[in-house]
């Protein structure tokens, strides 16, 4: 496949559509970038060669023009000396170099157009390459995020499958039971002073109840004697 055919295929390609259909988008974008980079190197090399050839042609055109003018001067000199025969020969050489200069000029125009086309192609391809590299960066980023997400999900599933969560809940329940038992112990071990005051209150209540009972009995006995 020629360099220009590859270039046209690359420029006309729809990267998004190709990636959407690809089984392995990352691999495809890497191959596309490699193809673009190789093509870009070739186009730049061709452009550099064309520019070098253009400079050679420019020098050849200038040299041919200089020689044409030189022979024209010689023809004028020959005429001034009455040597028409030499003047004719000088004019023949002058025309020959003038024709060469015109030929080089036409070739130079073609080369200039070719160089301009190369430069436009390089600009387009570099722009396409930047877009492809950005696509690659986004794909790699998405791939990394996907891997992290998958590892997180696998870790969650692994914890579920090994009963780690259940073990944690069991450990939490054990702590709660221990805390409850500690509360019961604390409840059973009230301060001694508080216990004494509670005993006094109980004694007072019993004494009050006893006096009430005695009073009631005395009242009943009095009523019987009346």
PDB file of N, CA and C in Angstrom, residues 131-189:
ATOM      1  N   UNK A 131      -5.772  13.376  18.074  1.00  0.00           N
ATOM      2  CA  UNK A 131      -7.086  12.857  18.449  1.00  0.00           C
ATOM      3  C   UNK A 131      -7.030  11.390  18.842  1.00  0.00           C
ATOM      4  N   UNK A 132      -6.252  10.604  18.093  1.00  0.00           N
ATOM      5  CA  UNK A 132      -6.133   9.174  18.398  1.00  0.00           C
ATOM      6  C   UNK A 132      -5.436   8.952  19.738  1.00  0.00           C
ATOM      7  N   UNK A 133      -4.409   9.733  20.007  1.00  0.00           N
ATOM      8  CA  UNK A 133      -3.710   9.598  21.294  1.00  0.00           C
ATOM      9  C   UNK A 133      -4.616   9.980  22.458  1.00  0.00           C
ATOM     10  N   UNK A 134      -5.471  10.981  22.253  1.00  0.00           N
ATOM     11  CA  UNK A 134      -6.421  11.356  23.303  1.00  0.00           C
ATOM     12  C   UNK A 134      -7.427  10.231  23.527  1.00  0.00           C
ATOM     13  N   UNK A 135      -7.874   9.614  22.420  1.00  0.00           N
ATOM     14  CA  UNK A 135      -8.772   8.457  22.541  1.00  0.00           C
ATOM     15  C   UNK A 135      -8.082   7.335  23.312  1.00  0.00           C
ATOM     16  N   UNK A 136      -6.806   7.114  22.997  1.00  0.00           N
ATOM     17  CA  UNK A 136      -6.054   6.060  23.687  1.00  0.00           C
ATOM     18  C   UNK A 136      -5.948   6.363  25.176  1.00  0.00           C
ATOM     19  N   UNK A 137      -5.676   7.621  25.509  1.00  0.00           N
ATOM     20  CA  UNK A 137      -5.568   8.010  26.920  1.00  0.00           C
ATOM     21  C   UNK A 137      -6.881   7.754  27.660  1.00  0.00           C
ATOM     22  N   UNK A 138      -7.999   8.104  27.024  1.00  0.00           N
ATOM     23  CA  UNK A 138      -9.306   7.895  27.649  1.00  0.00           C
ATOM     24  C   UNK A 138      -9.616   6.408  27.792  1.00  0.00           C
ATOM     25  N   UNK A 139      -9.243   5.626  26.768  1.00  0.00           N
ATOM     26  CA  UNK A 139      -9.491   4.184  26.833  1.00  0.00           C
ATOM     27  C   UNK A 139      -8.681   3.545  27.959  1.00  0.00           C
ATOM     28  N   UNK A 140      -7.421   3.942  28.063  1.00  0.00           N
ATOM     29  CA  UNK A 140      -6.577   3.400  29.137  1.00  0.00           C
ATOM     30  C   UNK A 140      -7.141   3.798  30.499  1.00  0.00           C
ATOM     31  N   UNK A 141      -7.587   5.044  30.596  1.00  0.00           N
ATOM     32  CA  UNK A 141      -8.173   5.528  31.856  1.00  0.00           C
ATOM     33  C   UNK A 141      -9.412   4.721  32.218  1.00  0.00           C
ATOM     34  N   UNK A 142     -10.279   4.492  31.222  1.00  0.00           N
ATOM     35  CA  UNK A 142     -11.486   3.695  31.460  1.00  0.00           C
ATOM     36  C   UNK A 142     -11.120   2.266  31.846  1.00  0.00           C
ATOM     37  N   UNK A 143     -10.079   1.741  31.204  1.00  0.00           N
ATOM     38  CA  UNK A 143      -9.650   0.376  31.501  1.00  0.00           C
ATOM     39  C   UNK A 143      -9.160   0.270  32.939  1.00  0.00           C
ATOM     40  N   UNK A 144      -8.371   1.253  33.364  1.00  0.00           N
ATOM     41  CA  UNK A 144      -7.859   1.258  34.745  1.00  0.00           C
ATOM     42  C   UNK A 144      -9.007   1.338  35.735  1.00  0.00           C
ATOM     43  N   UNK A 145      -9.972   2.232  35.468  1.00  0.00           N
ATOM     44  CA  UNK A 145     -11.129   2.359  36.362  1.00  0.00           C
ATOM     45  C   UNK A 145     -11.922   1.049  36.408  1.00  0.00           C
ATOM     46  N   UNK A 146     -12.074   0.424  35.237  1.00  0.00           N
ATOM     47  CA  UNK A 146     -12.821  -0.832  35.180  1.00  0.00           C
ATOM     48  C   UNK A 146     -12.116  -1.922  35.989  1.00  0.00           C
ATOM     49  N   UNK A 147     -10.784  -1.974  35.891  1.00  0.00           N
ATOM     50  CA  UNK A 147     -10.023  -2.967  36.656  1.00  0.00           C
ATOM     51  C   UNK A 147     -10.173  -2.735  38.156  1.00  0.00           C
ATOM     52  N   UNK A 148     -10.085  -1.470  38.561  1.00  0.00           N
ATOM     53  CA  UNK A 148     -10.233  -1.158  39.987  1.00  0.00           C
ATOM     54  C   UNK A 148     -11.627  -1.537  40.485  1.00  0.00           C
ATOM     55  N   UNK A 149     -12.631  -1.238  39.670  1.00  0.00           N
ATOM     56  CA  UNK A 149     -14.003  -1.561  40.059  1.00  0.00           C
ATOM     57  C   UNK A 149     -14.192  -3.069  40.159  1.00  0.00           C
ATOM     58  N   UNK A 150     -13.626  -3.784  39.177  1.00  0.00           N
ATOM     59  CA  UNK A 150     -13.759  -5.245  39.191  1.00  0.00           C
ATOM     60  C   UNK A 150     -13.056  -5.850  40.402  1.00  0.00           C
ATOM     61  N   UNK A 151     -11.865  -5.335  40.719  1.00  0.00           N
ATOM     62  CA  UNK A 151     -11.141  -5.849  41.887  1.00  0.00           C
ATOM     63  C   UNK A 151     -11.914  -5.578  43.172  1.00  0.00           C
ATOM     64  N   UNK A 152     -12.536  -4.391  43.233  1.00  0.00           N
ATOM     65  CA  UNK A 152     -13.330  -4.067  44.424  1.00  0.00           C
ATOM     66  C   UNK A 152     -14.512  -5.017  44.558  1.00  0.00           C
ATOM     67  N   UNK A 153     -15.188  -5.291  43.426  1.00  0.00           N
ATOM     68  CA  UNK A 153     -16.321  -6.214  43.454  1.00  0.00           C
ATOM     69  C   UNK A 153     -15.872  -7.620  43.829  1.00  0.00           C
ATOM     70  N   UNK A 154     -14.722  -8.025  43.285  1.00  0.00           N
ATOM     71  CA  UNK A 154     -14.196  -9.353  43.616  1.00  0.00           C
ATOM     72  C   UNK A 154     -13.847  -9.445  45.100  1.00  0.00           C
ATOM     73  N   UNK A 155     -13.311  -8.372  45.651  1.00  0.00           N
ATOM     74  CA  UNK A 155     -12.966  -8.361  47.070  1.00  0.00           C
ATOM     75  C   UNK A 155     -14.225  -8.461  47.932  1.00  0.00           C
ATOM     76  N   UNK A 156     -15.273  -7.744  47.506  1.00  0.00           N
ATOM     77  CA  UNK A 156     -16.541  -7.816  48.245  1.00  0.00           C
ATOM     78  C   UNK A 156     -17.109  -9.227  48.191  1.00  0.00           C
ATOM     79  N   UNK A 157     -17.084  -9.817  46.992  1.00  0.00           N
ATOM     80  CA  UNK A 157     -17.589 -11.194  46.853  1.00  0.00           C
ATOM     81  C   UNK A 157     -16.744 -12.166  47.668  1.00  0.00           C
ATOM     82  N   UNK A 158     -15.425 -11.930  47.677  1.00  0.00           N
ATOM     83  CA  UNK A 158     -14.550 -12.811  48.451  1.00  0.00           C
ATOM     84  C   UNK A 158     -14.864 -12.715  49.941  1.00  0.00           C
ATOM     85  N   UNK A 159     -15.097 -11.510  50.401  1.00  0.00           N
ATOM     86  CA  UNK A 159     -15.433 -11.335  51.813  1.00  0.00           C
ATOM     87  C   UNK A 159     -16.757 -12.011  52.145  1.00  0.00           C
ATOM     88  N   UNK A 160     -17.717 -11.886  51.217  1.00  0.00           N
ATOM     89  CA  UNK A 160     -19.007 -12.544  51.439  1.00  0.00           C
ATOM     90  C   UNK A 160     -18.850 -14.054  51.462  1.00  0.00           C
ATOM     91  N   UNK A 161     -18.048 -14.561  50.517  1.00  0.00           N
ATOM     92  CA  UNK A 161     -17.914 -16.012  50.394  1.00  0.00           C
ATOM     93  C   UNK A 161     -17.156 -16.613  51.572  1.00  0.00           C
ATOM     94  N   UNK A 162     -16.227 -15.876  52.155  1.00  0.00           N
ATOM     95  CA  UNK A 162     -15.458 -16.404  53.285  1.00  0.00           C
ATOM     96  C   UNK A 162     -16.141 -16.154  54.619  1.00  0.00           C
ATOM     97  N   UNK A 163     -17.253 -15.493  54.590  1.00  0.00           N
ATOM     98  CA  UNK A 163     -17.996 -15.228  55.823  1.00  0.00           C
ATOM     99  C   UNK A 163     -17.356 -14.165  56.681  1.00  0.00           C
ATOM    100  N   UNK A 164     -16.527 -13.308  56.059  1.00  0.00           N
ATOM    101  CA  UNK A 164     -15.849 -12.272  56.846  1.00  0.00           C
ATOM    102  C   UNK A 164     -16.850 -11.320  57.475  1.00  0.00           C
ATOM    103  N   UNK A 165     -17.883 -10.986  56.711  1.00  0.00           N
ATOM    104  CA  UNK A 165     -18.888 -10.063  57.250  1.00  0.00           C
ATOM    105  C   UNK A 165     -19.635 -10.710  58.408  1.00  0.00           C
ATOM    106  N   UNK A 166     -19.961 -12.013  58.237  1.00  0.00           N
ATOM    107  CA  UNK A 166     -20.653 -12.719  59.320  1.00  0.00           C
ATOM    108  C   UNK A 166     -19.777 -12.791  60.563  1.00  0.00           C
ATOM    109  N   UNK A 167     -18.483 -13.030  60.357  1.00  0.00           N
ATOM    110  CA  UNK A 167     -17.570 -13.081  61.496  1.00  0.00           C
ATOM    111  C   UNK A 167     -17.497 -11.729  62.191  1.00  0.00           C
ATOM    112  N   UNK A 168     -17.511 -10.679  61.398  1.00  0.00           N
ATOM    113  CA  UNK A 168     -17.486  -9.350  61.991  1.00  0.00           C
ATOM    114  C   UNK A 168     -18.743  -9.091  62.807  1.00  0.00           C
ATOM    115  N   UNK A 169     -19.898  -9.485  62.252  1.00  0.00           N
ATOM    116  CA  UNK A 169     -21.153  -9.302  62.985  1.00  0.00           C
ATOM    117  C   UNK A 169     -21.162 -10.134  64.266  1.00  0.00           C
ATOM    118  N   UNK A 170     -20.623 -11.359  64.180  1.00  0.00           N
ATOM    119  CA  UNK A 170     -20.554 -12.210  65.366  1.00  0.00           C
ATOM    120  C   UNK A 170     -19.662 -11.575  66.438  1.00  0.00           C
ATOM    121  N   UNK A 171     -18.547 -11.027  66.013  1.00  0.00           N
ATOM    122  CA  UNK A 171     -17.645 -10.359  66.942  1.00  0.00           C
ATOM    123  C   UNK A 171     -18.319  -9.144  67.573  1.00  0.00           C
ATOM    124  N   UNK A 172     -19.085  -8.418  66.767  1.00  0.00           N
ATOM    125  CA  UNK A 172     -19.807  -7.249  67.275  1.00  0.00           C
ATOM    126  C   UNK A 172     -20.843  -7.667  68.315  1.00  0.00           C
ATOM    127  N   UNK A 173     -21.551  -8.779  68.024  1.00  0.00           N
ATOM    128  CA  UNK A 173     -22.548  -9.281  68.980  1.00  0.00           C
ATOM    129  C   UNK A 173     -21.893  -9.706  70.296  1.00  0.00           C
ATOM    130  N   UNK A 174     -20.724 -10.323  70.203  1.00  0.00           N
ATOM    131  CA  UNK A 174     -20.012 -10.730  71.417  1.00  0.00           C
ATOM    132  C   UNK A 174     -19.649  -9.522  72.271  1.00  0.00           C
ATOM    133  N   UNK A 175     -19.206  -8.468  71.618  1.00  0.00           N
ATOM    134  CA  UNK A 175     -18.868  -7.248  72.356  1.00  0.00           C
ATOM    135  C   UNK A 175     -20.098  -6.668  73.037  1.00  0.00           C
ATOM    136  N   UNK A 176     -21.232  -6.677  72.309  1.00  0.00           N
ATOM    137  CA  UNK A 176     -22.463  -6.153  72.899  1.00  0.00           C
ATOM    138  C   UNK A 176     -22.883  -6.983  74.112  1.00  0.00           C
ATOM    139  N   UNK A 177     -22.725  -8.315  74.011  1.00  0.00           N
ATOM    140  CA  UNK A 177     -23.072  -9.171  75.153  1.00  0.00           C
ATOM    141  C   UNK A 177     -22.166  -8.883  76.349  1.00  0.00           C
ATOM    142  N   UNK A 178     -20.888  -8.719  76.081  1.00  0.00           N
ATOM    143  CA  UNK A 178     -19.951  -8.416  77.155  1.00  0.00           C
ATOM    144  C   UNK A 178     -20.290  -7.087  77.821  1.00  0.00           C
ATOM    145  N   UNK A 179     -20.682  -6.107  77.004  1.00  0.00           N
ATOM    146  CA  UNK A 179     -21.070  -4.810  77.566  1.00  0.00           C
ATOM    147  C   UNK A 179     -22.314  -4.939  78.435  1.00  0.00           C
ATOM    148  N   UNK A 180     -23.286  -5.763  77.962  1.00  0.00           N
ATOM    149  CA  UNK A 180     -24.515  -5.970  78.734  1.00  0.00           C
ATOM    150  C   UNK A 180     -24.212  -6.660  80.060  1.00  0.00           C
ATOM    151  N   UNK A 181     -23.336  -7.667  80.021  1.00  0.00           N
ATOM    152  CA  UNK A 181     -22.964  -8.364  81.253  1.00  0.00           C
ATOM    153  C   UNK A 181     -22.268  -7.418  82.232  1.00  0.00           C
ATOM    154  N   UNK A 182     -21.442  -6.541  81.688  1.00  0.00           N
ATOM    155  CA  UNK A 182     -20.763  -5.570  82.551  1.00  0.00           C
ATOM    156  C   UNK A 182     -21.769  -4.640  83.208  1.00  0.00           C
ATOM    157  N   UNK A 183     -22.805  -4.256  82.441  1.00  0.00           N
ATOM    158  CA  UNK A 183     -23.846  -3.392  83.011  1.00  0.00           C
ATOM    159  C   UNK A 183     -24.571  -4.100  84.150  1.00  0.00           C
ATOM    160  N   UNK A 184     -24.828  -5.416  83.973  1.00  0.00           N
ATOM    161  CA  UNK A 184     -25.509  -6.176  85.020  1.00  0.00           C
ATOM    162  C   UNK A 184     -24.656  -6.259  86.279  1.00  0.00           C
ATOM    163  N   UNK A 185     -23.378  -6.480  86.083  1.00  0.00           N
ATOM    164  CA  UNK A 185     -22.475  -6.552  87.233  1.00  0.00           C
ATOM    165  C   UNK A 185     -22.461  -5.227  87.975  1.00  0.00           C
ATOM    166  N   UNK A 186     -22.393  -4.159  87.226  1.00  0.00           N
ATOM    167  CA  UNK A 186     -22.387  -2.830  87.845  1.00  0.00           C
ATOM    168  C   UNK A 186     -23.696  -2.554  88.579  1.00  0.00           C
ATOM    169  N   UNK A 187     -24.782  -3.056  87.956  1.00  0.00           N
ATOM    170  CA  UNK A 187     -26.087  -2.861  88.591  1.00  0.00           C
ATOM    171  C   UNK A 187     -26.168  -3.625  89.912  1.00  0.00           C
ATOM    172  N   UNK A 188     -25.576  -4.834  89.931  1.00  0.00           N
ATOM    173  CA  UNK A 188     -25.618  -5.663  91.142  1.00  0.00           C
ATOM    174  C   UNK A 188     -24.707  -5.121  92.228  1.00  0.00           C
ATOM    175  N   UNK A 189     -23.698  -4.403  91.824  1.00  0.00           N
ATOM    176  CA  UNK A 189     -22.730  -3.880  92.788  1.00  0.00           C
ATOM    177  C   UNK A 189     -22.959  -2.381  93.000  1.00  0.00           C
TER     178      UNK A 189
END
